[in-house]
mmCIF file of C-alpha atoms in Angstrom:
data_model
loop_
_atom_site.group_PDB
_atom_site.id
_atom_site.type_symbol
_atom_site.label_atom_id
_atom_site.label_comp_id
_atom_site.label_asym_id
_atom_site.label_seq_id
_atom_site.Cartn_x
_atom_site.Cartn_y
_atom_site.Cartn_z
ATOM 1 C CA MET A 1 -5.603 5.673 -18.194
ATOM 2 C CA LYS A 2 -9.003 7.242 -17.776
ATOM 3 C CA ILE A 3 -11.965 6.405 -15.577
ATOM 4 C CA ILE A 4 -15.405 6.505 -17.161
ATOM 5 C CA PRO A 5 -18.904 5.516 -16.119
ATOM 6 C CA PHE A 6 -19.668 1.966 -17.223
ATOM 7 C CA GLU A 7 -20.898 1.581 -20.797
ATOM 8 C CA GLU A 8 -22.537 -1.643 -22.006
ATOM 9 C CA SER A 9 -20.086 -1.957 -24.911
ATOM 10 C CA TYR A 10 -17.343 -2.741 -22.338
ATOM 11 C CA ARG A 11 -19.261 -5.525 -20.546
ATOM 12 C CA ASP A 12 -17.411 -8.533 -21.982
ATOM 13 C CA ASP A 13 -13.996 -6.891 -21.577
ATOM 14 C CA LEU A 14 -14.904 -6.026 -17.966
ATOM 15 C CA ILE A 15 -15.910 -9.608 -17.203
ATOM 16 C CA PHE A 16 -12.742 -10.959 -18.840
ATOM 17 C CA MET A 17 -10.551 -8.541 -16.832
ATOM 18 C CA ILE A 18 -12.199 -9.544 -13.543
ATOM 19 C CA LEU A 19 -11.854 -13.264 -14.271
ATOM 20 C CA GLN A 20 -8.155 -12.760 -15.061
ATOM 21 C CA ALA A 21 -7.659 -10.661 -11.903
ATOM 22 C CA LYS A 22 -9.251 -13.362 -9.740
ATOM 23 C CA ASP A 23 -7.076 -16.023 -11.350
ATOM 24 C CA ALA A 24 -3.930 -13.952 -10.732
ATOM 25 C CA LEU A 25 -4.919 -13.678 -7.053
ATOM 26 C CA GLY A 26 -5.156 -17.458 -6.828
ATOM 27 C CA ARG A 27 -8.931 -17.412 -6.522
ATOM 28 C CA LYS A 28 -11.177 -19.676 -8.503
ATOM 29 C CA PRO A 29 -12.402 -17.486 -11.365
ATOM 30 C CA GLY A 30 -16.182 -17.439 -11.387
ATOM 31 C CA LEU A 31 -18.698 -15.177 -12.994
ATOM 32 C CA ASN A 32 -20.406 -12.703 -10.687
ATOM 33 C CA GLU A 33 -24.016 -12.526 -11.893
ATOM 34 C CA ASP A 34 -24.248 -8.788 -11.156
ATOM 35 C CA LEU A 35 -21.776 -8.139 -13.982
ATOM 36 C CA LEU A 36 -24.174 -9.479 -16.597
ATOM 37 C CA ASP A 37 -26.447 -6.470 -16.118
ATOM 38 C CA ILE A 38 -24.668 -3.487 -14.573
ATOM 39 C CA LYS A 39 -27.610 -1.154 -15.212
ATOM 40 C CA LEU A 40 -30.051 -3.390 -13.327
ATOM 41 C CA ASN A 41 -27.701 -4.304 -10.474
ATOM 42 C CA TYR A 42 -26.084 -0.906 -9.882
ATOM 43 C CA PHE A 43 -27.654 2.097 -11.606
ATOM 44 C CA ASP A 44 -31.275 0.988 -11.105
ATOM 45 C CA LYS A 45 -30.546 0.416 -7.391
ATOM 46 C CA GLY A 46 -29.227 3.926 -6.766
ATOM 47 C CA GLY A 47 -25.614 2.952 -7.244
ATOM 48 C CA ARG A 48 -22.911 3.618 -9.789
ATOM 49 C CA PHE A 49 -20.199 1.685 -11.639
ATOM 50 C CA TRP A 50 -16.983 2.840 -13.307
ATOM 51 C CA ILE A 51 -14.265 1.285 -15.381
ATOM 52 C CA ALA A 52 -10.670 2.296 -15.932
ATOM 53 C CA ILE A 53 -9.573 1.972 -19.545
ATOM 54 C CA ASP A 54 -6.098 2.110 -21.004
ATOM 55 C CA GLU A 55 -4.736 3.797 -24.121
ATOM 56 C CA ASN A 56 -5.904 0.796 -26.193
ATOM 57 C CA ASP A 57 -9.493 1.201 -24.950
ATOM 58 C CA ARG A 58 -9.244 -1.981 -22.846
ATOM 59 C CA VAL A 59 -10.682 -2.352 -19.354
ATOM 60 C CA ILE A 60 -7.935 -2.411 -16.714
ATOM 61 C CA GLY A 61 -9.971 -1.707 -13.587
ATOM 62 C CA SER A 62 -13.440 -1.475 -12.120
ATOM 63 C CA ILE A 63 -15.462 -0.372 -9.107
ATOM 64 C CA GLY A 64 -19.102 -0.030 -8.244
ATOM 65 C CA TYR A 65 -21.281 0.716 -5.284
ATOM 66 C CA VAL A 66 -24.850 0.062 -4.245
ATOM 67 C CA LYS A 67 -26.719 2.130 -1.674
ATOM 68 C CA VAL A 68 -28.151 0.264 1.315
ATOM 69 C CA ASP A 69 -31.916 0.912 1.238
ATOM 70 C CA GLY A 70 -33.188 3.276 3.901
ATOM 71 C CA THR A 71 -29.709 4.353 5.031
ATOM 72 C CA ASN A 72 -26.941 6.784 4.162
ATOM 73 C CA GLU A 73 -24.566 3.838 3.590
ATOM 74 C CA ALA A 74 -23.310 2.058 0.496
ATOM 75 C CA PHE A 75 -21.321 -1.090 -0.231
ATOM 76 C CA ILE A 76 -18.397 -1.048 -2.636
ATOM 77 C CA HIS A 77 -18.319 -3.925 -5.097
ATOM 78 C CA ARG A 78 -15.993 -5.250 -7.793
ATOM 79 C CA LEU A 79 -12.890 -3.162 -7.123
ATOM 80 C CA PHE A 80 -10.448 -4.960 -9.384
ATOM 81 C CA VAL A 81 -7.321 -3.911 -11.245
ATOM 82 C CA LYS A 82 -5.735 -5.918 -14.029
ATOM 83 C CA PHE A 83 -2.811 -7.826 -12.489
ATOM 84 C CA ALA A 84 -0.149 -6.312 -14.797
ATOM 85 C CA LYS A 85 -1.375 -2.795 -13.940
ATOM 86 C CA LYS A 86 -1.362 -3.090 -10.132
ATOM 87 C CA ARG A 87 0.591 -0.717 -7.906
ATOM 88 C CA LYS A 88 0.210 2.173 -10.353
ATOM 89 C CA GLY A 89 -2.532 4.064 -8.472
ATOM 90 C CA ILE A 90 -5.453 2.739 -10.524
ATOM 91 C CA GLY A 91 -7.250 1.157 -7.566
ATOM 92 C CA THR A 92 -6.788 4.316 -5.506
ATOM 93 C CA ALA A 93 -8.085 6.482 -8.359
ATOM 94 C CA LEU A 94 -11.154 4.241 -8.765
ATOM 95 C CA LEU A 95 -11.844 4.310 -5.023
ATOM 96 C CA MET A 96 -11.538 8.107 -4.928
ATOM 97 C CA VAL A 97 -14.052 8.485 -7.784
ATOM 98 C CA ALA A 98 -16.539 6.184 -6.048
ATOM 99 C CA GLU A 99 -16.140 7.874 -2.640
ATOM 100 C CA GLU A 100 -16.539 11.347 -4.131
ATOM 101 C CA CYS A 101 -19.712 10.287 -5.930
ATOM 102 C CA MET A 102 -21.059 8.748 -2.724
ATOM 103 C CA LYS A 103 -20.440 11.983 -0.815
ATOM 104 C CA ASN A 104 -22.127 14.002 -3.557
ATOM 105 C CA ASN A 105 -25.177 11.732 -3.281
ATOM 106 C CA GLY A 106 -25.586 11.983 0.495
ATOM 107 C CA ILE A 107 -23.849 8.740 1.390
ATOM 108 C CA THR A 108 -21.788 9.183 4.536
ATOM 109 C CA VAL A 109 -20.572 5.619 5.167
ATOM 110 C CA SER A 110 -18.733 3.456 2.659
ATOM 111 C CA LYS A 111 -18.559 -0.260 3.424
ATOM 112 C CA VAL A 112 -16.870 -3.264 1.895
ATOM 113 C CA HIS A 113 -17.354 -6.987 2.426
ATOM 114 C CA LEU A 114 -14.166 -9.045 2.121
ATOM 115 C CA GLY A 115 -13.396 -12.744 2.051
ATOM 116 C CA THR A 116 -11.841 -15.178 4.459
ATOM 117 C CA PRO A 117 -9.467 -16.426 5.559
ATOM 118 C CA LYS A 118 -7.957 -13.021 6.025
ATOM 119 C CA ALA A 119 -4.513 -14.266 4.974
ATOM 120 C CA ASP A 120 -5.886 -15.061 1.508
ATOM 121 C CA TRP A 121 -7.338 -11.566 1.228
ATOM 122 C CA TYR A 122 -4.332 -9.716 2.671
ATOM 123 C CA GLU A 123 -4.005 -7.441 -0.360
ATOM 124 C CA SER A 124 -7.617 -6.258 -0.086
ATOM 125 C CA TYR A 125 -7.507 -5.745 3.680
ATOM 126 C CA SER A 126 -4.271 -3.764 3.501
ATOM 127 C CA PHE A 127 -5.533 -1.659 0.552
ATOM 128 C CA TYR A 128 -8.650 -0.569 2.411
ATOM 129 C CA LEU A 129 -6.752 0.037 5.687
ATOM 130 C CA LYS A 130 -4.370 2.287 3.761
ATOM 131 C CA HIS A 131 -7.388 4.279 2.557
ATOM 132 C CA GLY A 132 -8.946 4.838 5.982
ATOM 133 C CA TYR A 133 -11.266 1.830 6.268
ATOM 134 C CA LEU A 134 -11.530 0.019 9.577
ATOM 135 C CA GLU A 135 -12.780 -3.461 10.311
ATOM 136 C CA TYR A 136 -16.048 -3.305 12.255
ATOM 137 C CA GLU A 137 -16.808 -7.011 12.237
ATOM 138 C CA GLU A 138 -15.229 -10.056 10.676
ATOM 139 C CA ARG A 139 -15.037 -9.653 6.871
ATOM 140 C CA TYR A 140 -16.472 -6.109 6.920
ATOM 141 C CA MET A 141 -14.736 -2.741 6.787
ATOM 142 C CA ARG A 142 -16.122 0.789 6.681
ATOM 143 C CA LYS A 143 -15.083 4.392 6.351
ATOM 144 C CA LEU A 144 -16.902 7.564 7.333
ATOM 145 C CA LEU A 145 -16.932 9.858 4.323
#
């Protein structure tokens, strides 16, 4: 597995992986419009986006962040790992890459917006808690970098 900055040639595979990951989590798979144009929705807004690819050059994970205008904060978006590849450190590796990039770009607070009810999003809440994020209001967690 390797983590690379997003390249347009992986767009459809990325979208397919995320739809499958949502389905495996029991969520209604729906297309997130931001994925149709990663450059516009992430890079052009001062953010970044990465994908994890396997030995067959297939997308098995993703993460992005967007800086909050006028602040030293950023929101993490689209942290997904292909269901069959979970619990192998891919999500942690993606999060570490994103957090390191944030720090290197003057971002000192990483935030994430999660869904409700909390019981349906247990995996996400526990993942972020394990990585030092704390809930600061309902559905929101943050970590000082």
